[in-house]
């Protein structure tokens, strides 16, 4: 439900916590979680970053992994005069983290209170350790993110992300509790139960993987319930790439405002960058994460506004700060200040990962390009799958597309035309002609976690 009520009134029509009951609630005047930080002027921010970077380097110099690197760069102990000096430190890669993670600790393992691990599909998982203070700092950043998007202590927050080694569940859980919202640790999956929880407790805000949000609509349809009739008003969607059309679909179907949320386990988890009510890019919490955008080939900084690989340095992590960590995520900075008044720069959507890029018939393709085309077509349902094979030494791109139930008719001519339209739209975006198969709604494999959109079976 959107915040309403008479203009200028100290109240708004909101949903109180008792099972969706609607009544007048005091209007929250505060716009910022922490105004003094969120509206820092660029010069002040740089000063804060420099001070925090000095602390971080002093801590990192105690880790067996970073100590020699900092010494070699002339940065241990002390020696940092400007943020640019950090450029003397080599990048940290995922492979190094995987192989030498424990050597990156700045304190004994006994000081660590939690670990999370990324869901690496190949090889050993990458593990991140947190001290008690790290957990508190992270929770505060996630609370700040949700507060920025409009969540308030009177909200009922249903967290539909996996709890466990994945940071999405516990990261938001601690953030929501820190904010003061009533938190339902629903976890991922079990669609019928998710809907039941929403009804029973009058959830007003949800955290959900975007592809699962679309999938859940099928269960709503089966139950005969329209999600727009529920008191939901906010959705936090992230953890996987999604297009603007996908966001709009979620917003329209659920009657919510949906906010993009970015993070990665290596940088604590969610709460690295988040959208404000302007929904035009994600503010990076630059008081905690120093961001460089580099050309993934040359590793030189890209000109402002250009697409490049995101490289982060922790500024507030105690137990395991990472310096110049190469994320493999590709994005760019949005130009100009944001109308919300926050000074932190905004990131574009994540366009893909350097290791996600497909080369099909010699052409570079990011899976998000396929999604952009498909989600813009109302006939296309919630799931699609790209399969790559090789026939007679040639790459073949096969795109399986679920069709919305109302469009899946036994009219062959209509379906053939639809197939042709989809093929042409994909060809014009990708510059490769795929084979498109239309399939019935709810027939493609789906995941309760991040969607698997590509199966590459090429030798
Ligand atoms: O996905 C953290 C997270 C949880 C973020 C919940 C947001 C919400 P990992 O499992 O380590 O951590 O995966 C991190 O997921 O490097 C990106 O490639 C991708 N990713 C995360 N958020 C977004 C997003 C969590 N909003 C990896 N858009 C990152 C696109 C995203 N990709």
PDB file of N, CA, C and O and ligand atoms in Angstrom, residues 94 117-119 126 161 166-169 172 207 209 237-242 260-266 268-271 273-274 282 327-329 349-353 356 450, ligand 1:
ATOM      1  N   UNK A  94      39.378 -13.360  -6.937  1.00  0.00           N
ATOM      2  CA  UNK A  94      38.551 -14.402  -6.329  1.00  0.00           C
ATOM      3  C   UNK A  94      39.384 -15.667  -6.091  1.00  0.00           C
ATOM      4  O   UNK A  94      39.221 -16.347  -5.079  1.00  0.00           O
ATOM      5  N   UNK A 117      29.543 -18.288   2.914  1.00  0.00           N
ATOM      6  CA  UNK A 117      30.313 -18.778   1.771  1.00  0.00           C
ATOM      7  C   UNK A 117      29.505 -18.555   0.512  1.00  0.00           C
ATOM      8  O   UNK A 117      28.275 -18.663   0.523  1.00  0.00           O
ATOM      9  N   UNK A 118      30.201 -18.199  -0.549  1.00  0.00           N
ATOM     10  CA  UNK A 118      29.469 -17.936  -1.795  1.00  0.00           C
ATOM     11  C   UNK A 118      29.186 -19.260  -2.468  1.00  0.00           C
ATOM     12  O   UNK A 118      29.893 -20.243  -2.284  1.00  0.00           O
ATOM     13  N   UNK A 119      28.120 -19.213  -3.262  1.00  0.00           N
ATOM     14  CA  UNK A 119      27.578 -20.429  -3.842  1.00  0.00           C
ATOM     15  C   UNK A 119      28.331 -20.807  -5.104  1.00  0.00           C
ATOM     16  O   UNK A 119      27.723 -20.978  -6.142  1.00  0.00           O
ATOM     17  N   UNK A 126      34.083 -19.644  -1.793  1.00  0.00           N
ATOM     18  CA  UNK A 126      34.873 -18.601  -1.139  1.00  0.00           C
ATOM     19  C   UNK A 126      34.206 -18.287   0.196  1.00  0.00           C
ATOM     20  O   UNK A 126      32.993 -18.125   0.268  1.00  0.00           O
ATOM     21  N   UNK A 161      14.307 -14.981   1.342  1.00  0.00           N
ATOM     22  CA  UNK A 161      15.617 -15.386   0.788  1.00  0.00           C
ATOM     23  C   UNK A 161      16.161 -16.547   1.601  1.00  0.00           C
ATOM     24  O   UNK A 161      15.854 -16.660   2.795  1.00  0.00           O
ATOM     25  N   UNK A 166      24.403 -18.502   2.180  1.00  0.00           N
ATOM     26  CA  UNK A 166      24.072 -17.352   1.331  1.00  0.00           C
ATOM     27  C   UNK A 166      23.811 -16.145   2.246  1.00  0.00           C
ATOM     28  O   UNK A 166      23.157 -16.273   3.279  1.00  0.00           O
ATOM     29  N   UNK A 167      24.328 -14.975   1.835  1.00  0.00           N
ATOM     30  CA  UNK A 167      24.214 -13.796   2.704  1.00  0.00           C
ATOM     31  C   UNK A 167      22.859 -13.088   2.615  1.00  0.00           C
ATOM     32  O   UNK A 167      22.569 -12.213   3.425  1.00  0.00           O
ATOM     33  N   UNK A 168      22.054 -13.458   1.604  1.00  0.00           N
ATOM     34  CA  UNK A 168      20.794 -12.736   1.370  1.00  0.00           C
ATOM     35  C   UNK A 168      19.819 -12.856   2.530  1.00  0.00           C
ATOM     36  O   UNK A 168      19.144 -11.886   2.885  1.00  0.00           O
ATOM     37  N   UNK A 169      19.732 -14.034   3.134  1.00  0.00           N
ATOM     38  CA  UNK A 169      18.766 -14.256   4.210  1.00  0.00           C
ATOM     39  C   UNK A 169      19.178 -13.548   5.487  1.00  0.00           C
ATOM     40  O   UNK A 169      18.536 -12.585   5.935  1.00  0.00           O
ATOM     41  N   UNK A 172      19.767  -9.523   5.376  1.00  0.00           N
ATOM     42  CA  UNK A 172      18.569  -8.682   5.476  1.00  0.00           C
ATOM     43  C   UNK A 172      17.880  -8.880   6.826  1.00  0.00           C
ATOM     44  O   UNK A 172      17.267  -7.965   7.362  1.00  0.00           O
ATOM     45  N   UNK A 207      11.447  -9.307   0.821  1.00  0.00           N
ATOM     46  CA  UNK A 207      12.752  -9.411   0.179  1.00  0.00           C
ATOM     47  C   UNK A 207      12.700 -10.685  -0.645  1.00  0.00           C
ATOM     48  O   UNK A 207      12.460 -11.768  -0.101  1.00  0.00           O
ATOM     49  N   UNK A 209      13.998 -12.822  -4.490  1.00  0.00           N
ATOM     50  CA  UNK A 209      14.778 -12.898  -5.729  1.00  0.00           C
ATOM     51  C   UNK A 209      13.818 -12.554  -6.888  1.00  0.00           C
ATOM     52  O   UNK A 209      12.709 -13.099  -6.929  1.00  0.00           O
ATOM     53  N   UNK A 237      14.410  -6.304  -4.340  1.00  0.00           N
ATOM     54  CA  UNK A 237      14.758  -7.361  -5.291  1.00  0.00           C
ATOM     55  C   UNK A 237      16.228  -7.220  -5.664  1.00  0.00           C
ATOM     56  O   UNK A 237      16.698  -6.120  -5.954  1.00  0.00           O
ATOM     57  N   UNK A 238      16.937  -8.316  -5.624  1.00  0.00           N
ATOM     58  CA  UNK A 238      18.354  -8.248  -5.964  1.00  0.00           C
ATOM     59  C   UNK A 238      18.959  -9.623  -5.974  1.00  0.00           C
ATOM     60  O   UNK A 238      18.248 -10.625  -6.056  1.00  0.00           O
ATOM     61  N   UNK A 239      20.273  -9.658  -5.922  1.00  0.00           N
ATOM     62  CA  UNK A 239      21.059 -10.900  -5.898  1.00  0.00           C
ATOM     63  C   UNK A 239      21.242 -11.508  -7.280  1.00  0.00           C
ATOM     64  O   UNK A 239      22.052 -12.405  -7.457  1.00  0.00           O
ATOM     65  N   UNK A 240      20.486 -11.052  -8.270  1.00  0.00           N
ATOM     66  CA  UNK A 240      20.676 -11.554  -9.636  1.00  0.00           C
ATOM     67  C   UNK A 240      20.337 -10.436 -10.622  1.00  0.00           C
ATOM     68  O   UNK A 240      19.555  -9.543 -10.295  1.00  0.00           O
ATOM     69  N   UNK A 241      20.911 -10.512 -11.816  1.00  0.00           N
ATOM     70  CA  UNK A 241      20.623  -9.457 -12.793  1.00  0.00           C
ATOM     71  C   UNK A 241      19.147  -9.493 -13.194  1.00  0.00           C
ATOM     72  O   UNK A 241      18.552 -10.565 -13.268  1.00  0.00           O
ATOM     73  N   UNK A 242      18.587  -8.348 -13.383  1.00  0.00           N
ATOM     74  CA  UNK A 242      17.205  -8.278 -13.883  1.00  0.00           C
ATOM     75  C   UNK A 242      17.049  -6.946 -14.604  1.00  0.00           C
ATOM     76  O   UNK A 242      17.766  -5.994 -14.340  1.00  0.00           O
ATOM     77  N   UNK A 260      15.955  -2.128  -6.398  1.00  0.00           N
ATOM     78  CA  UNK A 260      17.103  -2.962  -6.749  1.00  0.00           C
ATOM     79  C   UNK A 260      18.145  -2.897  -5.633  1.00  0.00           C
ATOM     80  O   UNK A 260      18.440  -1.829  -5.099  1.00  0.00           O
ATOM     81  N   UNK A 261      18.710  -4.039  -5.330  1.00  0.00           N
ATOM     82  CA  UNK A 261      19.647  -4.145  -4.210  1.00  0.00           C
ATOM     83  C   UNK A 261      20.843  -4.975  -4.647  1.00  0.00           C
ATOM     84  O   UNK A 261      20.678  -6.072  -5.175  1.00  0.00           O
ATOM     85  N   UNK A 262      22.033  -4.422  -4.445  1.00  0.00           N
ATOM     86  CA  UNK A 262      23.247  -5.092  -4.920  1.00  0.00           C
ATOM     87  C   UNK A 262      24.209  -5.353  -3.770  1.00  0.00           C
ATOM     88  O   UNK A 262      24.348  -4.532  -2.858  1.00  0.00           O
ATOM     89  N   UNK A 263      24.858  -6.457  -3.846  1.00  0.00           N
ATOM     90  CA  UNK A 263      25.906  -6.772  -2.872  1.00  0.00           C
ATOM     91  C   UNK A 263      26.551  -8.087  -3.245  1.00  0.00           C
ATOM     92  O   UNK A 263      26.129  -8.758  -4.191  1.00  0.00           O
ATOM     93  N   UNK A 264      27.580  -8.451  -2.526  1.00  0.00           N
ATOM     94  CA  UNK A 264      28.262  -9.722  -2.770  1.00  0.00           C
ATOM     95  C   UNK A 264      28.892 -10.179  -1.464  1.00  0.00           C
ATOM     96  O   UNK A 264      29.271  -9.346  -0.635  1.00  0.00           O
ATOM     97  N   UNK A 265      28.968 -11.479  -1.286  1.00  0.00           N
ATOM     98  CA  UNK A 265      29.470 -12.004  -0.010  1.00  0.00           C
ATOM     99  C   UNK A 265      30.822 -11.402   0.337  1.00  0.00           C
ATOM    100  O   UNK A 265      31.098 -11.108   1.498  1.00  0.00           O
ATOM    101  N   UNK A 266      31.676 -11.251  -0.671  1.00  0.00           N
ATOM    102  CA  UNK A 266      33.031 -10.771  -0.412  1.00  0.00           C
ATOM    103  C   UNK A 266      33.025  -9.387   0.225  1.00  0.00           C
ATOM    104  O   UNK A 266      33.983  -8.999   0.893  1.00  0.00           O
ATOM    105  N   UNK A 268      30.729  -8.335   2.473  1.00  0.00           N
ATOM    106  CA  UNK A 268      29.727  -8.615   3.518  1.00  0.00           C
ATOM    107  C   UNK A 268      28.511  -9.348   2.981  1.00  0.00           C
ATOM    108  O   UNK A 268      28.043 -10.301   3.583  1.00  0.00           O
ATOM    109  N   UNK A 269      27.940  -8.860   1.885  1.00  0.00           N
ATOM    110  CA  UNK A 269      26.691  -9.422   1.362  1.00  0.00           C
ATOM    111  C   UNK A 269      25.849  -8.280   0.837  1.00  0.00           C
ATOM    112  O   UNK A 269      26.398  -7.291   0.337  1.00  0.00           O
ATOM    113  N   UNK A 270      24.497  -8.364   0.952  1.00  0.00           N
ATOM    114  CA  UNK A 270      23.668  -7.255   0.475  1.00  0.00           C
ATOM    115  C   UNK A 270      23.981  -5.976   1.253  1.00  0.00           C
ATOM    116  O   UNK A 270      24.574  -6.032   2.331  1.00  0.00           O
ATOM    117  N   UNK A 271      23.553  -4.811   0.676  1.00  0.00           N
ATOM    118  CA  UNK A 271      23.787  -3.554   1.381  1.00  0.00           C
ATOM    119  C   UNK A 271      25.051  -2.856   0.925  1.00  0.00           C
ATOM    120  O   UNK A 271      25.604  -2.042   1.655  1.00  0.00           O
ATOM    121  N   UNK A 273      25.143  -1.490  -2.455  1.00  0.00           N
ATOM    122  CA  UNK A 273      24.510  -0.412  -3.222  1.00  0.00           C
ATOM    123  C   UNK A 273      23.016  -0.696  -3.285  1.00  0.00           C
ATOM    124  O   UNK A 273      22.614  -1.857  -3.389  1.00  0.00           O
ATOM    125  N   UNK A 274      22.211   0.364  -3.250  1.00  0.00           N
ATOM    126  CA  UNK A 274      20.768   0.177  -3.096  1.00  0.00           C
ATOM    127  C   UNK A 274      20.053   1.363  -3.716  1.00  0.00           C
ATOM    128  O   UNK A 274      20.578   2.475  -3.693  1.00  0.00           O
ATOM    129  N   UNK A 282      21.683   2.810  -8.159  1.00  0.00           N
ATOM    130  CA  UNK A 282      21.837   2.362  -6.769  1.00  0.00           C
ATOM    131  C   UNK A 282      22.946   3.169  -6.092  1.00  0.00           C
ATOM    132  O   UNK A 282      24.090   3.170  -6.553  1.00  0.00           O
ATOM    133  N   UNK A 327      35.470  -7.772  -8.597  1.00  0.00           N
ATOM    134  CA  UNK A 327      34.186  -8.479  -8.452  1.00  0.00           C
ATOM    135  C   UNK A 327      33.783  -9.274  -9.693  1.00  0.00           C
ATOM    136  O   UNK A 327      32.949 -10.149  -9.611  1.00  0.00           O
ATOM    137  N   UNK A 328      34.301  -8.873 -10.828  1.00  0.00           N
ATOM    138  CA  UNK A 328      33.880  -9.381 -12.144  1.00  0.00           C
ATOM    139  C   UNK A 328      32.512  -8.828 -12.580  1.00  0.00           C
ATOM    140  O   UNK A 328      32.002  -9.184 -13.630  1.00  0.00           O
ATOM    141  N   UNK A 329      31.888  -8.003 -11.740  1.00  0.00           N
ATOM    142  CA  UNK A 329      30.601  -7.397 -12.111  1.00  0.00           C
ATOM    143  C   UNK A 329      30.839  -6.154 -12.960  1.00  0.00           C
ATOM    144  O   UNK A 329      31.731  -5.359 -12.666  1.00  0.00           O
ATOM    145  N   UNK A 349      22.351  -0.493 -13.279  1.00  0.00           N
ATOM    146  CA  UNK A 349      22.133  -1.931 -13.084  1.00  0.00           C
ATOM    147  C   UNK A 349      23.415  -2.677 -13.390  1.00  0.00           C
ATOM    148  O   UNK A 349      24.197  -2.240 -14.248  1.00  0.00           O
ATOM    149  N   UNK A 350      23.593  -3.829 -12.759  1.00  0.00           N
ATOM    150  CA  UNK A 350      24.730  -4.674 -13.109  1.00  0.00           C
ATOM    151  C   UNK A 350      24.389  -5.278 -14.483  1.00  0.00           C
ATOM    152  O   UNK A 350      23.356  -5.926 -14.654  1.00  0.00           O
ATOM    153  N   UNK A 351      25.257  -5.027 -15.456  1.00  0.00           N
ATOM    154  CA  UNK A 351      24.949  -5.446 -16.831  1.00  0.00           C
ATOM    155  C   UNK A 351      25.327  -6.892 -17.075  1.00  0.00           C
ATOM    156  O   UNK A 351      24.913  -7.500 -18.059  1.00  0.00           O
ATOM    157  N   UNK A 352      26.147  -7.439 -16.221  1.00  0.00           N
ATOM    158  CA  UNK A 352      26.581  -8.828 -16.397  1.00  0.00           C
ATOM    159  C   UNK A 352      27.881  -9.006 -15.652  1.00  0.00           C
ATOM    160  O   UNK A 352      28.338  -8.090 -14.960  1.00  0.00           O
ATOM    161  N   UNK A 353      28.442 -10.183 -15.765  1.00  0.00           N
ATOM    162  CA  UNK A 353      29.736 -10.453 -15.132  1.00  0.00           C
ATOM    163  C   UNK A 353      30.726 -10.797 -16.232  1.00  0.00           C
ATOM    164  O   UNK A 353      30.343 -11.378 -17.248  1.00  0.00           O
ATOM    165  N   UNK A 356      30.373 -14.235 -17.102  1.00  0.00           N
ATOM    166  CA  UNK A 356      29.041 -14.666 -17.558  1.00  0.00           C
ATOM    167  C   UNK A 356      28.889 -14.485 -19.047  1.00  0.00           C
ATOM    168  O   UNK A 356      27.920 -14.918 -19.647  1.00  0.00           O
ATOM    169  N   UNK A 450      18.920 -18.068  -6.914  1.00  0.00           N
ATOM    170  CA  UNK A 450      19.211 -17.348  -8.148  1.00  0.00           C
ATOM    171  C   UNK A 450      18.848 -18.224  -9.345  1.00  0.00           C
ATOM    172  O   UNK A 450      19.144 -19.414  -9.345  1.00  0.00           O
TER     173      UNK A 450
HETATM  174  O1  LIG B   1      23.939 -12.219  -3.915  1.00  0.00           O
HETATM  175  C1  LIG B   1      24.319 -10.809  -2.018  1.00  0.00           C
HETATM  176  C2  LIG B   1      22.934 -10.292  -2.133  1.00  0.00           C
HETATM  177  C3  LIG B   1      21.920 -10.930  -1.483  1.00  0.00           C
HETATM  178  C4  LIG B   1      22.663  -9.139  -2.844  1.00  0.00           C
HETATM  179  C5  LIG B   1      20.629 -10.441  -1.543  1.00  0.00           C
HETATM  180  C6  LIG B   1      21.395  -8.622  -2.921  1.00  0.00           C
HETATM  181  C7  LIG B   1      20.378  -9.280  -2.283  1.00  0.00           C
HETATM  182  P1  LIG B   1      26.613 -13.562  -3.646  1.00  0.00           P
HETATM  183  O2  LIG B   1      25.814 -14.801  -3.514  1.00  0.00           O
HETATM  184  O3  LIG B   1      28.023 -13.565  -3.196  1.00  0.00           O
HETATM  185  O4  LIG B   1      25.940 -12.390  -2.813  1.00  0.00           O
HETATM  186  O5  LIG B   1      26.538 -13.120  -5.153  1.00  0.00           O
HETATM  187  C8  LIG B   1      27.095 -11.892  -5.549  1.00  0.00           C
HETATM  188  O6  LIG B   1      25.472 -11.677  -7.346  1.00  0.00           O
HETATM  189  O7  LIG B   1      28.754 -10.346  -7.657  1.00  0.00           O
HETATM  190  C9  LIG B   1      26.551 -10.116  -8.719  1.00  0.00           C
HETATM  191  O8  LIG B   1      27.127 -10.833  -9.821  1.00  0.00           O
HETATM  192  C10 LIG B   1      25.213 -10.742  -8.383  1.00  0.00           C
HETATM  193  N1  LIG B   1      24.277  -9.720  -7.889  1.00  0.00           N
HETATM  194  C11 LIG B   1      24.030  -9.380  -6.622  1.00  0.00           C
HETATM  195  N2  LIG B   1      23.104  -8.397  -6.578  1.00  0.00           N
HETATM  196  C12 LIG B   1      22.777  -8.099  -7.868  1.00  0.00           C
HETATM  197  C13 LIG B   1      21.900  -7.170  -8.493  1.00  0.00           C
HETATM  198  C14 LIG B   1      24.676 -11.869  -3.008  1.00  0.00           C
HETATM  199  N3  LIG B   1      21.116  -6.344  -7.810  1.00  0.00           N
HETATM  200  C15 LIG B   1      26.877 -11.687  -7.029  1.00  0.00           C
HETATM  201  N4  LIG B   1      21.869  -7.146  -9.851  1.00  0.00           N
HETATM  202  C16 LIG B   1      27.364 -10.333  -7.461  1.00  0.00           C
HETATM  203  C17 LIG B   1      22.649  -7.987 -10.572  1.00  0.00           C
HETATM  204  C18 LIG B   1      23.557  -8.946  -8.694  1.00  0.00           C
HETATM  205  N5  LIG B   1      23.474  -8.890 -10.040  1.00  0.00           N
END
